[in-house]
XYZ file of C-alpha atoms in Angstrom:
729
model
C -48.615 -17.286 86.232
C -44.846 -17.056 85.771
C -43.026 -15.893 82.647
C -44.001 -12.224 82.306
C -40.930 -10.361 80.980
C -41.642 -7.008 82.675
C -43.098 -5.830 85.984
C -45.931 -3.971 84.211
C -47.845 -4.717 80.999
C -46.444 -2.621 78.130
C -48.494 -0.206 76.048
C -49.107 -1.011 72.404
C -47.764 2.382 71.323
C -44.162 3.357 72.038
C -43.974 5.329 75.313
C -42.755 8.887 74.789
C -43.199 10.618 78.155
C -39.899 10.510 80.115
C -40.000 8.383 83.270
C -37.562 6.686 85.617
C -36.603 3.021 84.926
C -39.183 0.462 86.006
C -38.372 -1.470 89.194
C -37.489 -5.174 88.927
C -40.241 -7.778 89.087
C -41.321 -8.905 92.571
C -39.434 -12.208 92.200
C -36.139 -10.489 91.363
C -33.432 -9.180 93.634
C -29.798 -8.251 93.312
C -26.761 -8.481 95.571
C -26.896 -6.623 98.869
C -25.546 -3.091 98.602
C -22.207 -3.548 100.268
C -19.035 -1.659 99.575
C -16.113 -3.435 97.896
C -14.653 -4.187 101.334
C -17.843 -5.682 102.750
C -19.128 -2.549 104.490
C -22.920 -2.018 104.380
C -23.799 1.122 102.434
C -27.426 1.378 103.500
C -28.425 2.092 99.922
C -31.420 0.323 98.401
C -30.647 -2.426 95.890
C -32.124 -0.261 93.117
C -29.255 2.170 93.668
C -26.995 -0.325 91.865
C -29.166 -0.261 88.720
C -29.351 2.309 85.957
C -30.933 5.636 86.933
C -32.506 8.626 85.274
C -35.187 8.986 82.632
C -32.878 10.031 79.768
C -30.313 8.233 77.601
C -26.781 9.265 78.574
C -23.168 8.486 77.846
C -21.253 6.298 80.277
C -20.252 9.503 82.040
C -23.817 10.741 82.456
C -24.147 13.308 79.663
C -27.668 13.289 78.222
C -28.009 12.399 74.546
C -30.519 13.692 71.992
C -30.230 10.762 69.549
C -29.344 7.079 69.922
C -30.045 5.871 66.393
C -27.786 7.859 64.073
C -24.026 8.247 63.853
C -22.515 11.717 63.457
C -21.938 12.213 59.713
C -20.766 14.869 57.291
C -24.278 15.288 55.854
C -27.070 12.724 55.787
C -25.301 10.633 53.112
C -21.770 11.588 54.060
C -19.033 9.622 55.877
C -19.198 8.949 59.611
C -16.972 11.304 61.596
C -14.211 10.023 63.880
C -15.168 12.660 66.446
C -18.443 10.789 67.223
C -17.506 9.985 70.821
C -20.880 8.386 71.553
C -20.537 5.950 68.632
C -16.992 5.045 69.676
C -17.962 4.563 73.334
C -21.013 2.442 72.459
C -19.252 0.204 69.938
C -16.108 -0.159 72.063
C -18.133 -1.287 75.050
C -20.152 -3.667 72.888
C -16.962 -5.187 71.466
C -15.878 -6.059 75.002
C -19.210 -7.176 76.491
C -18.244 -10.825 76.666
C -15.794 -12.381 79.074
C -14.254 -15.849 78.715
C -16.830 -18.458 79.637
C -15.961 -21.026 82.263
C -13.913 -23.929 80.913
C -16.298 -26.259 82.735
C -19.719 -25.455 84.177
C -20.152 -22.747 81.532
C -23.925 -23.098 81.249
C -25.622 -22.162 84.489
C -28.710 -20.815 86.223
C -28.844 -19.241 89.660
C -31.050 -17.841 92.407
C -30.857 -15.930 95.673
C -32.081 -17.372 98.931
C -31.591 -17.830 102.632
C -30.123 -20.592 104.776
C -31.342 -21.188 108.320
C -29.283 -23.260 110.712
C -30.929 -25.925 112.839
C -28.246 -25.859 115.516
C -27.706 -29.611 115.172
C -24.139 -29.069 113.950
C -23.039 -27.295 117.126
C -21.356 -30.397 118.545
C -19.091 -30.743 115.519
C -18.586 -27.193 114.164
C -18.153 -23.737 115.623
C -19.259 -22.115 112.317
C -21.636 -19.356 113.403
C -23.994 -19.672 110.417
C -24.846 -23.247 111.457
C -26.137 -22.134 114.882
C -29.840 -22.533 115.625
C -32.020 -19.888 113.996
C -29.190 -18.008 112.279
C -30.263 -16.841 108.821
C -27.587 -16.421 106.159
C -28.082 -15.012 102.644
C -27.026 -17.431 99.891
C -26.564 -17.409 96.130
C -26.737 -20.779 94.369
C -25.561 -21.563 90.842
C -26.548 -24.793 89.078
C -24.734 -25.818 85.909
C -23.816 -28.487 83.409
C -20.174 -29.549 83.210
C -19.303 -30.175 79.565
C -21.415 -27.844 77.432
C -20.729 -24.281 76.405
C -22.942 -21.380 77.489
C -25.065 -21.904 74.389
C -25.691 -25.628 74.901
C -28.939 -27.207 76.089
C -30.104 -27.838 79.649
C -31.260 -31.461 79.581
C -28.146 -33.144 78.200
C -26.800 -36.272 79.909
C -24.187 -34.721 82.168
C -23.116 -34.054 85.731
C -24.708 -30.931 87.255
C -22.833 -28.413 89.369
C -24.431 -27.350 92.666
C -22.441 -24.403 94.063
C -23.621 -22.414 97.092
C -22.176 -19.131 98.326
C -22.974 -18.456 101.994
C -22.550 -14.759 102.882
C -21.830 -15.365 106.575
C -20.900 -12.801 109.185
C -17.516 -14.541 109.569
C -16.672 -14.371 105.864
C -17.818 -16.118 102.714
C -18.136 -19.904 102.669
C -18.431 -21.615 99.285
C -19.718 -25.200 99.147
C -18.842 -26.090 95.546
C -20.273 -29.496 94.695
C -22.154 -31.586 92.139
C -25.367 -33.594 91.906
C -23.248 -36.757 91.827
C -21.349 -37.608 95.040
C -18.214 -39.022 93.392
C -15.811 -37.744 90.774
C -14.141 -39.213 87.687
C -10.595 -38.983 89.017
C -8.750 -39.342 92.304
C -5.990 -36.788 91.730
C -6.288 -33.220 90.430
C -3.313 -33.619 88.104
C -5.645 -35.599 85.814
C -8.387 -32.960 85.742
C -7.221 -31.372 82.465
C -7.139 -34.869 80.942
C -10.701 -35.862 81.843
C -12.094 -32.510 80.697
C -10.124 -32.606 77.437
C -11.536 -36.094 76.878
C -15.113 -35.076 77.631
C -15.107 -31.843 75.610
C -15.840 -31.857 71.849
C -13.170 -33.402 69.638
C -10.608 -30.673 68.898
C -10.569 -31.282 65.149
C -14.322 -30.834 64.520
C -15.555 -29.232 67.765
C -18.292 -31.877 68.036
C -20.200 -33.300 69.798
C -21.387 -30.469 72.017
C -22.396 -31.016 75.646
C -22.349 -34.795 75.654
C -20.119 -37.746 76.463
C -21.302 -40.005 73.608
C -18.037 -39.943 71.668
C -14.715 -41.741 71.382
C -12.385 -39.497 73.369
C -14.537 -39.642 76.509
C -14.942 -43.422 76.473
C -11.311 -43.910 75.510
C -10.246 -42.038 78.641
C -12.666 -43.571 81.145
C -12.052 -47.113 79.894
C -8.310 -46.622 80.353
C -8.703 -44.841 83.724
C -10.947 -47.294 85.529
C -11.053 -45.085 88.633
C -13.674 -43.185 86.567
C -15.997 -46.209 86.525
C -18.087 -45.190 89.540
C -18.821 -41.669 88.325
C -19.446 -42.931 84.790
C -22.062 -45.374 86.073
C -23.865 -42.545 87.886
C -23.667 -40.530 84.657
C -25.320 -43.375 82.749
C -28.085 -43.538 85.345
C -31.163 -41.334 85.626
C -29.199 -39.019 87.950
C -27.629 -37.408 84.865
C -31.079 -36.329 83.567
C -32.730 -34.273 86.356
C -36.417 -33.454 85.910
C -35.648 -30.092 87.478
C -32.810 -28.314 89.235
C -35.267 -28.182 92.161
C -35.400 -31.983 92.211
C -31.779 -33.057 92.423
C -29.455 -33.777 95.300
C -26.214 -31.937 95.843
C -22.991 -33.303 97.297
C -19.780 -31.729 98.529
C -17.971 -34.751 96.949
C -14.908 -34.428 99.194
C -14.476 -35.161 102.871
C -14.133 -31.986 104.952
C -12.973 -31.468 108.522
C -15.204 -29.649 111.007
C -13.889 -28.044 114.196
C -16.058 -27.357 117.248
C -15.705 -24.708 119.941
C -13.377 -26.946 121.999
C -11.091 -27.617 119.036
C -12.239 -31.217 118.537
C -12.412 -32.317 114.911
C -14.805 -34.501 112.930
C -14.645 -35.618 109.317
C -17.822 -35.022 107.290
C -19.407 -35.282 103.879
C -21.993 -32.627 102.883
C -25.359 -33.500 101.318
C -28.158 -31.315 99.923
C -31.527 -33.132 100.129
C -34.337 -31.573 98.020
C -37.702 -31.303 99.756
C -39.397 -32.285 96.490
C -37.399 -35.498 96.202
C -34.944 -36.656 93.537
C -36.610 -37.064 90.135
C -35.403 -37.473 86.575
C -36.425 -37.306 82.943
C -36.498 -40.398 80.780
C -34.018 -40.383 77.910
C -36.470 -39.761 75.058
C -38.054 -36.971 77.074
C -34.654 -35.338 77.568
C -33.906 -35.535 73.846
C -37.243 -33.953 72.930
C -36.774 -31.243 75.541
C -33.407 -30.221 74.123
C -35.170 -29.431 70.870
C -38.437 -27.959 72.107
C -37.002 -25.961 75.022
C -33.203 -25.997 75.451
C -33.667 -23.630 78.431
C -35.967 -26.077 80.228
C -34.120 -26.212 83.549
C -33.361 -22.518 83.930
C -36.941 -21.646 82.916
C -38.355 -24.158 85.412
C -36.256 -22.720 88.255
C -37.104 -19.083 87.494
C -40.803 -19.806 86.932
C -41.095 -21.751 90.182
C -39.603 -18.881 92.174
C -41.715 -16.282 90.367
C -44.892 -18.254 91.067
C -44.015 -18.656 94.768
C -43.113 -22.361 94.716
C -39.791 -21.696 96.439
C -37.352 -24.631 96.123
C -35.942 -25.966 99.383
C -33.100 -28.270 100.354
C -31.942 -29.530 103.715
C -28.197 -29.443 104.244
C -27.037 -32.591 105.980
C -23.774 -34.166 107.032
C -22.426 -37.662 107.400
C -19.960 -37.674 110.292
C -16.904 -39.884 110.815
C -14.249 -40.039 113.550
C -11.144 -38.050 112.619
C -8.676 -40.902 112.933
C -5.103 -40.909 111.565
C -6.155 -43.407 108.874
C -9.084 -41.190 107.745
C -11.129 -44.260 106.811
C -14.601 -45.433 107.832
C -15.869 -49.021 107.634
C -13.015 -49.827 105.261
C -13.787 -46.867 102.954
C -10.987 -44.371 102.329
C -12.510 -40.963 103.079
C -9.851 -39.172 101.017
C -10.826 -41.017 97.835
C -13.269 -38.784 95.889
C -14.466 -41.739 93.796
C -16.032 -43.405 96.867
C -19.223 -42.841 98.852
C -20.198 -43.930 102.323
C -23.683 -45.519 102.104
C -26.300 -43.632 104.080
C -27.363 -46.883 105.728
C -23.880 -47.075 107.257
C -23.538 -43.372 108.137
C -26.920 -41.587 108.229
C -27.232 -38.033 106.912
C -28.030 -35.671 109.800
C -29.918 -32.478 108.760
C -28.185 -29.285 109.942
C -30.097 -26.521 108.137
C -32.675 -25.520 105.534
C -32.042 -23.526 102.347
C -34.869 -21.734 100.544
C -34.376 -20.072 97.150
C -36.806 -17.161 97.037
C -35.585 -14.619 94.471
C -34.367 -14.604 90.891
C -31.339 -12.572 89.762
C -32.005 -9.134 88.348
C -29.238 -9.406 85.753
C -27.812 -12.693 84.451
C -24.370 -11.364 83.555
C -23.807 -9.300 86.680
C -24.798 -12.126 88.998
C -24.993 -15.617 87.473
C -22.120 -15.169 85.033
C -19.788 -13.173 87.279
C -20.256 -15.086 90.524
C -16.929 -16.629 91.511
C -16.783 -19.728 93.700
C -13.726 -21.211 95.376
C -13.439 -24.276 97.680
C -10.851 -22.322 99.646
C -13.444 -19.768 100.779
C -13.780 -21.196 104.301
C -14.959 -19.922 107.665
C -13.911 -20.815 111.211
C -15.200 -24.285 112.022
C -14.813 -25.718 108.497
C -11.486 -26.916 107.119
C -10.221 -29.079 104.264
C -8.592 -32.509 104.242
C -5.750 -34.028 102.236
C -7.981 -35.266 99.422
C -5.619 -34.975 96.403
C -8.414 -33.813 94.104
C -9.476 -31.103 96.551
C -5.874 -29.915 96.810
C -5.814 -29.132 93.095
C -9.205 -27.408 93.232
C -7.918 -25.120 95.987
C -5.420 -23.789 93.456
C -7.386 -24.028 90.234
C -10.508 -22.071 91.179
C -8.605 -19.008 92.335
C -6.335 -19.097 89.306
C -9.315 -19.371 86.956
C -11.159 -16.372 88.392
C -8.139 -14.103 87.973
C -8.001 -14.646 84.224
C -11.738 -15.006 83.564
C -12.838 -11.936 85.515
C -9.988 -9.692 84.480
C -7.728 -9.505 87.505
C -7.270 -10.214 91.210
C -10.101 -7.965 92.419
C -12.942 -10.251 91.304
C -14.069 -10.438 94.941
C -15.181 -6.785 94.684
C -17.805 -7.526 92.022
C -21.128 -6.965 93.837
C -22.309 -10.596 93.703
C -18.984 -11.743 95.194
C -18.644 -9.150 97.954
C -18.471 -10.654 101.438
C -20.941 -9.624 104.129
C -18.154 -9.310 106.681
C -15.666 -6.418 106.966
C -12.561 -6.863 104.797
C -9.148 -5.475 105.778
C -6.787 -7.608 103.707
C -3.908 -5.211 102.883
C -4.279 -6.247 99.224
C -3.923 -3.182 97.006
C -4.260 -1.946 93.450
C -4.625 -4.300 90.471
C -7.086 -4.260 87.602
C -10.633 -3.168 88.446
C -9.804 -1.944 91.938
C -13.025 -0.285 93.139
C -12.195 0.198 96.819
C -10.698 3.551 97.786
C -8.291 2.510 100.503
C -7.144 4.910 103.185
C -3.979 4.948 105.245
C -0.333 4.838 104.237
C 0.777 1.494 105.660
C -0.668 -1.566 103.842
C 1.776 -3.791 105.665
C 2.203 -5.142 109.137
C 3.502 -4.581 111.663
C 3.120 -0.850 111.252
C 2.789 2.197 113.478
C 1.844 4.815 110.894
C -1.729 3.476 110.635
C -1.979 2.915 114.366
C -0.997 -0.746 113.991
C -4.166 -1.592 112.055
C -4.937 -4.248 110.910
C -4.253 -6.483 113.898
C -4.042 -10.262 114.063
C -6.970 -12.166 115.533
C -6.777 -14.996 118.003
C -9.085 -17.983 118.270
C -11.268 -16.056 120.737
C -11.582 -13.246 118.192
C -13.039 -15.553 115.537
C -9.853 -16.239 113.609
C -9.755 -18.959 110.982
C -7.083 -21.340 112.227
C -6.056 -24.373 110.201
C -6.319 -27.622 112.114
C -2.825 -28.727 113.211
C -2.609 -32.215 111.735
C 0.244 -34.584 112.519
C 1.947 -35.671 109.297
C 3.838 -38.958 109.215
C 7.414 -39.032 108.029
C 7.221 -39.844 104.336
C 9.132 -39.871 101.087
C 8.209 -37.559 98.226
C 6.495 -39.882 95.741
C 4.085 -39.739 92.815
C 1.839 -42.556 93.998
C -1.669 -43.285 95.207
C -2.435 -45.194 98.406
C -3.339 -48.849 98.014
C -6.879 -48.101 99.234
C -7.475 -46.092 96.028
C -7.022 -49.213 93.874
C -10.535 -50.700 94.097
C -12.318 -49.277 91.061
C -15.236 -51.710 90.777
C -16.603 -52.466 94.267
C -18.601 -49.250 94.646
C -19.890 -49.209 91.046
C -21.269 -52.693 91.761
C -22.856 -51.331 94.967
C -24.591 -48.630 92.896
C -25.783 -51.164 90.276
C -27.167 -53.554 92.894
C -28.991 -50.666 94.598
C -30.990 -49.781 91.481
C -34.530 -51.032 90.848
C -35.145 -53.087 87.678
C -36.433 -50.114 85.692
C -33.425 -47.985 86.706
C -31.102 -50.782 85.575
C -32.853 -50.843 82.207
C -32.174 -47.125 81.829
C -28.477 -47.628 82.646
C -28.210 -50.427 80.069
C -29.876 -48.210 77.470
C -27.566 -45.292 78.269
C -24.375 -47.324 77.908
C -25.680 -48.859 74.674
C -26.604 -45.469 73.222
C -23.329 -43.787 74.190
C -21.041 -46.575 73.013
C -22.975 -46.955 69.767
C -21.975 -43.344 69.025
C -18.282 -44.290 69.197
C -16.420 -45.155 66.001
C -13.520 -47.156 67.388
C -14.177 -50.850 68.048
C -11.326 -51.008 70.539
C -12.970 -48.358 72.734
C -16.232 -50.345 72.815
C -14.502 -53.629 73.626
C -12.387 -52.052 76.347
C -15.478 -50.484 77.966
C -17.283 -53.839 77.895
C -14.325 -55.295 79.794
C -14.888 -52.609 82.448
C -18.625 -53.390 82.647
C -17.876 -57.096 83.089
C -16.177 -56.201 86.368
C -19.366 -54.452 87.569
C -22.039 -56.981 86.644
C -22.291 -59.785 84.049
C -25.877 -58.915 83.051
C -25.042 -55.241 82.537
C -22.117 -56.254 80.337
C -24.094 -58.871 78.396
C -27.047 -56.582 77.655
C -24.843 -53.704 76.468
C -22.738 -56.103 74.397
C -25.880 -57.494 72.768
C -26.985 -53.978 71.852
C -23.604 -53.324 70.252
C -23.492 -56.672 68.477
C -20.320 -57.697 70.322
C -19.416 -60.671 72.522
C -19.553 -60.117 76.269
C -16.165 -60.608 77.950
C -15.714 -62.284 81.321
C -14.783 -60.399 84.480
C -11.089 -60.013 85.199
C -11.486 -59.415 88.950
C -13.663 -61.136 91.554
C -17.087 -59.469 91.733
C -17.736 -57.581 94.959
C -20.715 -58.622 97.068
C -21.933 -55.477 98.866
C -25.377 -55.118 100.336
C -27.540 -52.658 98.352
C -28.079 -49.077 99.512
C -31.781 -48.200 98.986
C -30.973 -44.504 99.459
C -29.312 -44.524 96.022
C -32.555 -45.391 94.205
C -35.039 -42.740 93.082
C -37.988 -45.135 92.834
C -40.487 -46.310 95.460
C -41.322 -43.236 97.534
C -43.862 -40.399 97.379
C -43.025 -36.691 97.339
C -44.674 -33.226 97.485
C -46.023 -31.828 94.210
C -45.062 -28.149 94.693
C -44.406 -26.437 91.384
C -45.452 -29.392 89.229
C -47.035 -28.479 85.878
C -50.405 -29.941 84.827
C -51.596 -29.518 81.265
C -55.393 -29.182 80.984
C -56.600 -30.062 77.478
C -59.754 -28.045 76.854
C -62.428 -28.461 74.203
C -63.887 -25.001 73.347
C -67.348 -26.537 73.250
C -66.851 -28.734 76.288
C -66.949 -28.448 80.084
C -65.298 -25.060 80.679
C -66.756 -24.879 84.182
C -64.817 -28.059 84.993
C -61.680 -26.493 83.526
C -62.064 -23.517 85.863
C -62.607 -25.851 88.807
C -59.434 -27.885 88.287
C -57.387 -24.832 87.298
C -58.221 -23.083 90.558
C -57.649 -26.281 92.563
C -54.257 -26.870 90.935
C -53.173 -23.309 91.788
C -54.414 -23.717 95.355
C -52.278 -26.855 95.686
C -49.112 -24.922 94.775
C -48.888 -26.354 91.259
C -49.036 -24.673 87.839
C -52.039 -25.270 85.516
C -51.540 -24.593 81.806
C -54.680 -24.671 79.664
C -54.147 -26.192 76.204
C -56.655 -25.329 73.451
C -56.876 -25.130 69.642
C -55.947 -21.420 69.588
C -54.622 -18.824 71.982
C -56.646 -16.118 73.707
C -59.578 -17.095 75.890
C -62.401 -19.633 75.935
C -65.987 -19.120 77.043
C -67.949 -15.968 77.903
C -66.273 -12.586 78.261
C -67.439 -12.195 81.846
C -65.694 -15.331 83.062
C -63.241 -16.476 80.378
C -60.687 -19.278 80.587
C -57.265 -18.005 79.563
C -55.306 -20.281 77.225
C -51.566 -20.686 77.858
C -50.674 -23.253 75.180
C -52.107 -24.226 71.799
C -52.031 -27.601 70.062
C -49.252 -26.197 67.878
C -47.062 -24.979 70.767
C -47.639 -27.636 73.440
C -45.364 -30.653 73.792
C -45.608 -33.350 76.431
C -42.166 -32.677 77.907
C -43.405 -29.454 79.469
C -45.970 -31.197 81.670
C -45.783 -33.533 84.643
C -49.344 -34.745 84.024
C -52.275 -34.239 81.658
C -55.975 -33.694 82.429
C -58.523 -33.994 79.624
C -61.660 -31.885 79.865
C -62.884 -33.171 76.520
C -61.799 -34.656 73.194
C -61.268 -31.674 70.865
C -61.510 -32.304 67.144
C -58.979 -31.024 64.586
C -58.238 -27.319 64.914
C -58.181 -24.978 61.934
C -54.391 -25.236 61.665
C -54.324 -29.066 61.785
C -52.675 -29.280 58.397
C -49.345 -30.944 57.787
C -48.130 -28.111 55.610
C -48.560 -25.685 58.516
C -47.683 -27.951 61.439
C -45.998 -31.264 60.653
C -47.172 -32.681 63.985
C -50.738 -32.520 62.668
C -49.985 -34.949 59.841
C -53.148 -35.911 57.962
C -55.917 -34.962 60.357
C -59.233 -36.804 60.141
C -62.431 -34.859 60.645
C -63.989 -37.641 62.709
C -61.255 -37.964 65.323
C -59.283 -35.919 67.866
C -56.718 -33.387 66.737
C -53.584 -35.483 65.915
C -51.429 -33.196 68.056
C -53.587 -33.978 71.084
C -53.005 -37.672 70.425
C -49.251 -37.015 70.118
C -49.346 -35.144 73.424
C -51.161 -38.070 75.025
C -49.034 -40.887 73.612
C -45.764 -39.160 74.505
C -46.931 -38.538 78.077
C -48.038 -42.165 78.295
C -44.732 -43.439 76.909
C -42.822 -41.360 79.464
C -44.788 -42.753 82.405
C -46.686 -39.588 83.301
C -50.032 -39.462 85.055
C -53.000 -38.969 82.710
C -56.577 -38.247 83.731
C -59.841 -36.557 82.868
C -63.536 -36.668 83.471
C -66.769 -37.796 81.878
C -66.626 -38.592 78.158
C -63.025 -37.358 77.818
C -61.952 -40.972 78.296
C -62.787 -41.483 74.610
C -59.353 -40.028 73.864
C -57.808 -43.225 75.276
C -59.637 -45.339 72.701
C -58.354 -43.140 69.892
C -54.790 -43.595 71.197
C -55.118 -47.329 71.908
C -54.443 -46.908 75.649
C -56.314 -48.960 78.226
C -58.253 -47.115 80.926
C -57.051 -49.571 83.576
C -53.325 -49.116 82.982
C -51.060 -47.706 85.743
C -51.311 -43.953 86.204
C -54.513 -43.593 84.091
C -57.292 -41.939 86.132
C -60.557 -40.927 84.446
C -63.407 -40.142 86.849
C -66.960 -38.798 86.786
C -66.151 -35.288 88.080
C -63.244 -32.812 87.709
C -62.548 -32.849 91.465
C -62.389 -36.651 91.621
C -60.141 -36.809 88.569
C -57.698 -34.255 90.001
C -57.629 -36.038 93.384
C -56.639 -39.349 91.783
C -54.212 -37.639 89.418
C -52.293 -36.139 92.353
C -51.984 -39.562 93.944
C -50.559 -40.934 90.704
C -48.114 -38.001 90.441
C -46.711 -38.432 93.973
C -44.424 -41.257 92.832
C -43.152 -39.049 89.977
C -44.005 -41.594 87.257
C -46.124 -44.692 86.722
C -43.089 -46.940 86.899
C -45.211 -50.072 86.391
C -45.688 -48.990 82.782
C -42.039 -49.865 82.147
C -41.651 -53.660 82.073
C -38.176 -54.570 83.265
C -36.296 -57.787 83.808
C -35.175 -58.558 87.367
């Protein structure tokens, strides 16, 4: 079971015998032990952690006391000469660094990427060759919230991957949404200022449901496509393990012969793309604001390693840089997968958690300009600004230009860059000639040619042009692709989009902002506009441009397929006087299937005989439906001893002749959110108490525990019982 805080169970009494620091847990690892210039040191990873059994100063002097300042007598003043106090407090005062302006809240993991070799025709990048394994570090994040915000807010998620290749570091810095709000980087400060909390009150935190955001995106209609994705279920991932990733921009690949191909990068999760429903996300933010980072860490600790295939869409590198009429340099556009299929080129597996959040997750520094031979950029105007902004940000946030020497950022290839000095310089450079050409250091470093693995920018012919502040005419269509996305959604997904727009706009104060946004929606779809307008109590305007008529792209929908259940969480509601043998049976079967069983009972501890007890992970007081993907009932437990409203408001006024009210709340919430619900034998009586029909979609009560679990897994494969959500066509 995941979640143990230490590698060994602690003693009840305080340990007093000196011993070396405990090793990290089996699921944890740190950066490889490389020198600041990428040279392997051969040292074990533990050599980078604290050492020794005794408390010391930062310089290694052992200390006899860590609890009392040096004073002039027990009640006297603290003495200025207390160097340990000054060192400890000074370091504490400077523990924090500036958080990221965007993507501040993140979670990360270590892993490995294995190339399939299928990219060889289009890229010479060595890490994409067949069978090559490359260490990676992946950071997932939310865009708008601060470090202290919640995980399951409606927001875009960052999906940044650092490949430690033998040819240098490659950073694929993307999102879980394939398009962006803006087409030109000069507007990036504007869209972030609009999305962040209002500067006068610093609210709302980590959400777009406010006037400044909708004011901006309704005036900048190029944001319409991304905004529509953000109002869809894609903005509420069920798990970081269950969301796609996209490079957003078009990149240029170069093969061994120098031929070029334009591509878009895609991460495809092996578990499929799944989301929360809106009420579920709201409850989760209150019951467990760390839901996503906990889910990722627990899955890795329990051995359910998340996996994604990296794929590419390929396009001819023509002078126009367009494909099927779509401008490939416009970051607000996609190319439907039905038009350009995604070709898998490698598999990424995340198999280890960080050892230290600050040292790794917080200090990792990504940059779209970290490229390797075989991968180059294009003239996307948003990408151009990112190539400057990321580097500039790291210098100020991480205290100077040597942020690449922080262990998590160190390349796994030798570095000889002639860059010297600066804050936090940890390399001890040799030689006297950090310039070239030189003779005093024997001419080193030398320039590399293409045959030596040099990174050489693709020589692109540029047309004669005037210096202008303009966008190409192909950037002007702001509604065709949003309509493509809308038409590709199933009825239930459209209902969720309508609800999201209605909720967000209802949070705005200014009538003009609402009316202007409705005018934007009218240019996407008349029903979308009319339904949102009805929810706001406003008239629906007519479209101001002809509606596009694209064919739908089924790949954009999350509904209608079945997926693996690795790492899914099943709550088993146990009655202390009921079928505990059945509980053991399904618990063991759930574990064997690579899922996580959590037993829910009236109190903590264990159930049943001491020789073969059932361990309880959740109580009626601590369990909430949002934690589980499905529920199995082994009985209908009556009110527990703490089922009193004064102690637990969820219990309300419990009746002695019915189930515990918190069990009914657990059931009705799971039902309302479309989750699979099952059980065996007389446990079906709980449905009658909740007013739920036994023949409704996703409800599976059977005669035996094994039969119930078998049917429950079938119901879970589609993620939710979507038929429970009536939706208009």
